[in-house]
Coordinates of C-alpha atoms in Angstrom, one line a residue:
M1 CA -43.8 -47.2 7.1
N2 CA -40.7 -49.0 6.6
N3 CA -42.7 -51.2 3.3
F4 CA -42.4 -47.7 1.9
L5 CA -39.3 -46.1 2.9
N6 CA -36.1 -47.6 2.3
S7 CA -33.2 -46.4 5.2
V8 CA -31.7 -43.4 3.7
Q9 CA -35.9 -42.2 3.5
R10 CA -36.1 -42.4 6.9
E11 CA -32.9 -40.3 7.4
S12 CA -33.3 -38.2 5.2
L13 CA -37.4 -37.1 6.9
V14 CA -35.6 -37.2 9.9
F15 CA -33.5 -34.5 8.6
F16 CA -36.4 -32.5 6.8
V17 CA -38.2 -33.2 10.2
C18 CA -34.7 -31.7 12.6
T19 CA -34.2 -29.1 9.3
L20 CA -38.3 -27.8 9.6
L21 CA -38.2 -27.4 13.6
G22 CA -35.2 -25.8 13.2
L23 CA -35.8 -23.3 10.8
F24 CA -39.7 -22.8 12.7
L25 CA -38.0 -22.5 15.5
A26 CA -35.5 -19.6 14.6
Y27 CA -39.1 -17.9 12.9
L28 CA -40.5 -18.0 16.3
L29 CA -37.6 -16.3 17.6
S30 CA -37.7 -13.9 15.8
R31 CA -41.0 -13.1 16.4
L32 CA -40.8 -12.7 20.1
I33 CA -37.6 -10.7 19.5
L34 CA -39.5 -8.2 17.7
K35 CA -43.0 -8.5 20.1
R36 CA -40.7 -7.5 22.8
L37 CA -39.7 -5.0 21.1
G38 CA -42.3 -3.8 19.3
K39 CA -43.4 -3.0 22.9
N40 CA -40.6 -1.6 24.7
P41 CA -40.9 1.9 25.4
K42 CA -37.4 1.9 24.6
Y43 CA -36.8 0.6 21.5
L44 CA -40.4 1.1 20.1
L45 CA -41.4 -0.7 17.6
P46 CA -44.0 1.1 14.7
K47 CA -47.1 -0.3 13.9
G48 CA -47.1 -3.5 11.3
T49 CA -42.7 -4.0 11.7
F50 CA -43.3 -7.7 12.5
K51 CA -45.6 -7.7 9.4
R52 CA -43.5 -5.9 7.3
L53 CA -40.1 -8.3 8.5
S54 CA -42.4 -11.5 9.0
Y55 CA -42.8 -12.2 4.7
P56 CA -38.6 -11.5 4.2
I57 CA -37.6 -14.3 7.4
F58 CA -40.1 -16.6 6.3
L59 CA -38.5 -16.8 2.3
I60 CA -35.1 -16.5 3.4
L61 CA -36.0 -19.9 6.1
L62 CA -37.9 -20.8 3.1
S63 CA -34.8 -21.0 1.0
F64 CA -32.2 -23.1 3.8
L65 CA -35.1 -25.5 3.6
I66 CA -35.1 -25.4 0.1
R67 CA -30.9 -25.9 -0.4
S68 CA -31.2 -29.0 2.6
S69 CA -30.4 -32.5 0.6
S70 CA -32.8 -34.2 3.1
L71 CA -35.9 -32.5 1.5
R72 CA -34.4 -34.2 -2.6
E73 CA -33.4 -37.0 -1.1
L74 CA -37.3 -37.3 0.4
L75 CA -39.1 -36.7 -2.7
T76 CA -36.5 -38.4 -4.8
L77 CA -35.1 -35.0 -6.6
E78 CA -31.6 -35.8 -6.4
A79 CA -30.6 -34.9 -9.8
Y80 CA -32.1 -32.1 -9.8
A81 CA -29.6 -31.0 -7.1
Y82 CA -28.6 -28.1 -9.3
W83 CA -31.5 -26.7 -9.9
F84 CA -32.7 -26.9 -6.0
R85 CA -30.0 -25.2 -4.8
K86 CA -29.5 -22.7 -8.1
I87 CA -33.6 -21.3 -6.8
S88 CA -32.1 -21.0 -3.3
T89 CA -30.2 -18.4 -4.0
L90 CA -31.5 -16.7 -6.2
L91 CA -34.8 -16.9 -3.3
F92 CA -32.5 -15.6 -0.8
I93 CA -30.9 -12.6 -2.9
F94 CA -34.7 -11.9 -3.3
S95 CA -35.7 -12.1 -0.2
F96 CA -32.8 -10.6 1.3
T97 CA -32.6 -7.2 -0.5
W98 CA -36.1 -7.2 0.9
L99 CA -35.4 -7.4 4.2
I100 CA -32.5 -4.5 4.0
V101 CA -35.1 -2.1 2.7
A102 CA -38.3 -2.6 5.3
I103 CA -35.0 -2.5 7.8
L104 CA -34.1 0.8 5.9
K105 CA -37.8 1.8 5.5
I106 CA -38.9 1.3 9.3
T107 CA -35.3 2.9 10.4
K108 CA -36.1 5.6 8.3
K109 CA -39.5 5.8 10.5
I110 CA -38.7 5.6 13.6
V111 CA -36.0 8.7 13.6
L112 CA -38.7 11.1 12.0
L113 CA -41.2 9.9 14.2
R114 CA -39.1 12.1 16.5
Y115 CA -39.4 15.3 14.4
D116 CA -42.2 17.6 13.1
V117 CA -42.3 19.5 10.4
G118 CA -45.6 21.2 11.3
V119 CA -44.1 23.3 14.3
S120 CA -42.9 27.1 13.3
N121 CA -40.0 26.4 14.3
N122 CA -39.3 23.2 12.0
L123 CA -35.4 24.0 10.2
K124 CA -33.8 20.9 12.3
A125 CA -36.7 18.3 11.3
R126 CA -36.5 19.2 7.7
K127 CA -32.5 18.8 7.7
V128 CA -33.6 15.6 9.1
Y129 CA -36.4 14.8 6.9
T130 CA -34.4 16.5 3.4
Q131 CA -31.5 13.8 4.6
F132 CA -33.4 10.5 4.8
N133 CA -35.0 11.1 2.4
I134 CA -32.5 11.7 0.1
L135 CA -29.8 8.9 1.1
E136 CA -32.4 6.3 1.8
R137 CA -33.0 6.6 -1.9
I138 CA -29.7 5.9 -3.0
V139 CA -28.9 3.2 -0.9
I140 CA -32.0 1.5 -2.5
F141 CA -30.8 2.2 -5.4
V142 CA -27.4 1.0 -4.3
V143 CA -28.5 -2.3 -2.7
I144 CA -30.6 -3.5 -5.7
I145 CA -27.8 -3.0 -7.6
L146 CA -26.1 -5.5 -5.4
A147 CA -28.5 -8.1 -5.9
M148 CA -29.2 -7.6 -9.7
G149 CA -24.8 -8.6 -10.1
A150 CA -25.2 -11.2 -7.1
A151 CA -28.4 -12.5 -8.4
L152 CA -25.9 -12.4 -12.7
M153 CA -22.9 -13.4 -10.8
T154 CA -24.7 -17.2 -9.7
F155 CA -24.9 -18.2 -13.8
E156 CA -22.3 -19.0 -15.6
E157 CA -23.5 -18.6 -18.7
I158 CA -23.4 -14.6 -17.7
R159 CA -21.2 -14.3 -14.9
K160 CA -19.8 -11.9 -17.3
I161 CA -22.9 -9.3 -17.5
G162 CA -22.6 -9.7 -13.4
L163 CA -19.1 -8.9 -12.6
S164 CA -19.3 -6.1 -15.5
V165 CA -22.1 -4.4 -12.6
F166 CA -19.9 -4.4 -9.5
A167 CA -17.0 -3.4 -12.1
S168 CA -18.3 0.8 -11.9
A169 CA -15.4 1.4 -11.0
G170 CA -13.2 0.1 -13.3
V171 CA -13.7 -0.8 -17.7
A172 CA -16.8 -0.9 -17.0
G173 CA -17.8 2.6 -15.4
I174 CA -15.3 4.6 -17.7
I175 CA -17.8 4.0 -20.7
I176 CA -21.1 3.9 -18.7
G177 CA -19.1 7.7 -17.8
F178 CA -18.9 8.7 -21.2
S179 CA -22.1 7.4 -21.9
A180 CA -24.7 8.6 -19.1
Q181 CA -22.4 11.7 -18.2
K182 CA -25.6 13.3 -17.4
F183 CA -27.4 11.1 -15.5
I184 CA -24.3 10.3 -13.3
G185 CA -23.7 14.5 -12.4
T186 CA -27.8 14.6 -11.3
I187 CA -27.3 11.7 -9.1
I188 CA -23.9 13.0 -7.8
A189 CA -25.9 16.7 -7.3
G190 CA -29.0 14.7 -5.5
I191 CA -25.8 12.4 -3.0
Q192 CA -24.2 16.7 -2.5
I193 CA -28.4 17.9 -1.8
A194 CA -29.0 16.1 0.5
I195 CA -24.8 16.5 3.2
A196 CA -24.5 20.0 2.1
Q197 CA -28.3 21.1 2.1
P198 CA -28.6 24.0 0.0
I199 CA -32.0 23.1 -0.5
K200 CA -34.6 21.2 2.3
L201 CA -38.1 20.0 2.2
D202 CA -40.5 23.1 3.1
D203 CA -37.4 26.2 2.2
V204 CA -39.5 28.5 0.3
V205 CA -37.1 29.4 -2.2
I206 CA -37.8 31.4 -5.8
V207 CA -36.4 29.3 -9.2
E208 CA -36.5 30.3 -12.4
G209 CA -39.0 34.3 -11.0
E210 CA -41.4 32.0 -9.1
W211 CA -42.1 32.0 -5.2
G212 CA -43.0 28.6 -3.9
R213 CA -41.7 25.2 -1.6
I214 CA -39.6 21.9 -1.8
E215 CA -42.3 19.8 -1.9
E216 CA -39.8 17.2 -3.4
I217 CA -36.6 16.1 -3.1
T218 CA -35.5 13.3 -5.5
L219 CA -32.1 12.4 -6.9
T220 CA -32.2 13.3 -10.2
Y221 CA -35.2 16.2 -9.8
V222 CA -37.2 18.8 -7.2
V223 CA -40.7 19.2 -6.9
V224 CA -41.4 23.2 -5.7
K225 CA -44.5 24.1 -4.8
I226 CA -45.8 27.5 -6.4
W227 CA -47.7 29.9 -4.3
D228 CA -50.7 29.4 -6.8
K229 CA -50.8 25.8 -6.8
R230 CA -48.2 24.7 -9.8
R231 CA -45.5 22.8 -9.5
L232 CA -42.3 23.2 -11.0
I233 CA -40.1 20.7 -11.9
V234 CA -36.2 21.4 -11.7
P235 CA -33.1 19.0 -12.1
T236 CA -31.3 18.7 -8.7
P237 CA -28.1 19.7 -10.7
Y238 CA -30.2 23.5 -11.1
F239 CA -29.8 23.7 -7.3
I240 CA -26.1 23.1 -7.5
D241 CA -24.5 25.1 -10.6
K242 CA -27.2 27.4 -10.5
P243 CA -27.8 30.5 -8.0
F244 CA -31.3 31.3 -6.2
Q245 CA -33.2 32.7 -3.1
N246 CA -33.6 30.8 -0.4
W247 CA -36.2 32.6 2.1
T248 CA -35.4 29.4 5.3
K249 CA -32.4 28.5 4.6
T250 CA -31.2 28.9 8.5
S251 CA -34.6 29.6 10.6
S252 CA -38.0 29.4 9.2
D253 CA -38.5 33.6 10.4
I254 CA -38.2 36.3 7.8
L255 CA -38.6 39.8 7.6
G256 CA -41.0 42.2 5.3
T257 CA -41.4 45.0 4.2
V258 CA -43.8 47.7 3.6
F259 CA -43.2 50.9 1.4
L260 CA -44.7 54.6 1.4
Y261 CA -44.2 57.6 -0.7
T262 CA -46.0 60.6 1.0
D263 CA -45.7 64.1 1.1
Y264 CA -42.9 66.2 3.1
N265 CA -45.3 67.4 6.2
V266 CA -46.2 63.7 7.1
P267 CA -45.8 63.3 11.0
F268 CA -42.8 60.6 11.4
D269 CA -43.8 60.2 15.3
K270 CA -47.5 59.1 14.6
L271 CA -47.1 56.8 11.7
R272 CA -44.4 55.4 13.7
E273 CA -47.1 54.5 16.7
E274 CA -49.9 53.7 14.0
L275 CA -47.1 50.9 13.2
T276 CA -46.7 49.3 16.4
R277 CA -50.9 49.6 17.1
I278 CA -51.7 47.5 13.6
L279 CA -48.4 45.2 14.8
E280 CA -49.6 44.9 18.0
G281 CA -53.3 43.8 17.0
T282 CA -52.7 41.2 14.8
D283 CA -50.8 37.4 15.1
L284 CA -49.5 37.3 12.4
W285 CA -46.2 39.6 14.2
D286 CA -44.4 37.6 16.3
K287 CA -43.4 40.5 18.2
E288 CA -39.8 40.9 17.3
V289 CA -38.8 43.7 14.7
N290 CA -40.8 46.7 14.4
V291 CA -39.1 49.5 12.9
L292 CA -40.2 52.7 10.6
Q293 CA -38.0 54.3 8.4
V294 CA -37.1 57.2 6.1
T295 CA -35.3 55.6 3.8
D296 CA -34.8 57.6 0.6
S297 CA -36.4 61.4 -0.8
K298 CA -37.0 62.9 -3.6
A299 CA -38.3 66.1 -5.3
N300 CA -41.9 65.2 -5.0
Y301 CA -41.7 62.7 -2.1
V302 CA -40.3 60.3 0.7
E303 CA -39.2 57.3 1.2
I304 CA -40.9 55.8 4.1
R305 CA -40.1 51.7 5.1
A306 CA -41.9 49.8 7.8
L307 CA -39.8 46.7 8.4
M308 CA -41.7 44.0 10.7
S309 CA -41.1 40.0 11.5
A310 CA -42.8 36.6 11.2
K311 CA -42.7 33.3 11.7
D312 CA -42.3 32.3 8.1
S313 CA -42.8 34.1 4.9
P314 CA -46.6 33.4 4.0
T315 CA -46.9 34.9 7.5
A316 CA -45.0 37.8 7.0
W317 CA -46.9 37.9 3.0
D318 CA -50.5 37.6 5.2
L319 CA -48.6 40.6 8.4
R320 CA -46.6 43.2 4.7
V321 CA -50.8 43.5 2.8
H322 CA -52.0 44.0 6.5
V323 CA -49.9 46.7 7.5
R324 CA -49.9 48.5 4.6
E325 CA -53.6 48.2 4.4
Q326 CA -53.9 50.1 7.4
L327 CA -52.0 52.4 7.0
I328 CA -52.5 54.0 4.2
A329 CA -55.9 54.4 5.7
Y330 CA -54.9 55.8 9.1
L331 CA -53.1 58.8 5.9
Q332 CA -56.2 59.1 4.2
K333 CA -58.1 59.2 7.7
N334 CA -55.8 61.0 9.7
Y335 CA -53.2 63.4 7.4
P336 CA -54.7 63.2 3.9
E337 CA -52.8 65.9 2.9
S338 CA -49.5 64.1 4.1
I339 CA -50.1 61.8 0.7
A340 CA -47.8 62.2 -2.1
R341 CA -48.7 64.5 -4.6
N342 CA -47.7 66.8 -7.3
R343 CA -47.2 70.9 -6.3
V344 CA -47.8 74.4 -8.4
L345 CA -46.2 77.2 -8.5
L346 CA -49.2 79.9 -9.2
W347 CA -47.2 83.5 -9.9
D348 CA -49.3 86.5 -9.5
E349 CA -47.2 89.1 -11.8
S350 CA -49.1 92.3 -10.9
K351 CA -47.7 91.7 -7.0
N352 CA -44.2 90.1 -8.3
K353 CA -44.9 87.5 -5.8
P354 CA -47.1 83.3 -5.7
S355 CA -50.1 84.4 -5.5
D356 CA -51.9 83.3 -2.5
E357 CA -54.2 80.8 -3.9
A358 CA -51.7 78.5 -4.9

């Protein structure tokens, strides 16, 4: 061994081996901690957590190894120390950014596992899903911008470019603000939606005269799934600047109405009894609201409103269709004379009174 390695190289080899062992032990320790947390019910981690975190952790440790002077001395590449340090720094920035993004996604998954948007009363779950989906994109965007700035600042030649990335609150930010007002306004609108939540995922809304559900919310646009499976793409500032209907802002349950226009001789009490029978005979009704009222009267008809409740808007639509059909069938079968119609009065001039046949 003495024939091939001088004393300096031997020392470098010892340092390199010690560094390698230290990094390997750090890797094993992090792996052990992650597996312990994954098995502990109190800190139960999602499946695949270690695999997601192991790659960036390995690259971070590798960047330390590349920066080690003992490696350069062992390879007799001390003259290339600048490039070793440069590669080590860039690799560390890249892997550390990757690690932050992975931790963010795992944290989001852990939190969202506690909420189920599939249940009927899913208001809390939809709030959390909306906030995490938007805030996740914001944080990832900021982290990547900062990583790019840090990477640029490692090069003396383009340090000014890196500094300009960080100077968004200064002159550079003002210049970018004037040249990209709409883009920045869109981003700010996305942040406002995440905080104020005028809309949430799976909300039922009416936008531009279209009825649909909020399917996706990004920083720049919102996807509304229309009832006939079309997709309406709406810029996020729309939900800040313009009025729109949100049927599930505070709760998913909703009231449905059915209007009937009948003759004056319709028996209201019998109609109320029939409405109750229809509602009690269907699972679409949530057993909260059951009201029948005369809401208007005209020369030829009276307006009757049946008011009922359902757990959500699609169910309310089906319930309204069902109740309307059943009430009309009930009137046709039992009180056909109560269906609204135009009257004609025939006058018998010989008797100077209405005709008996009128």
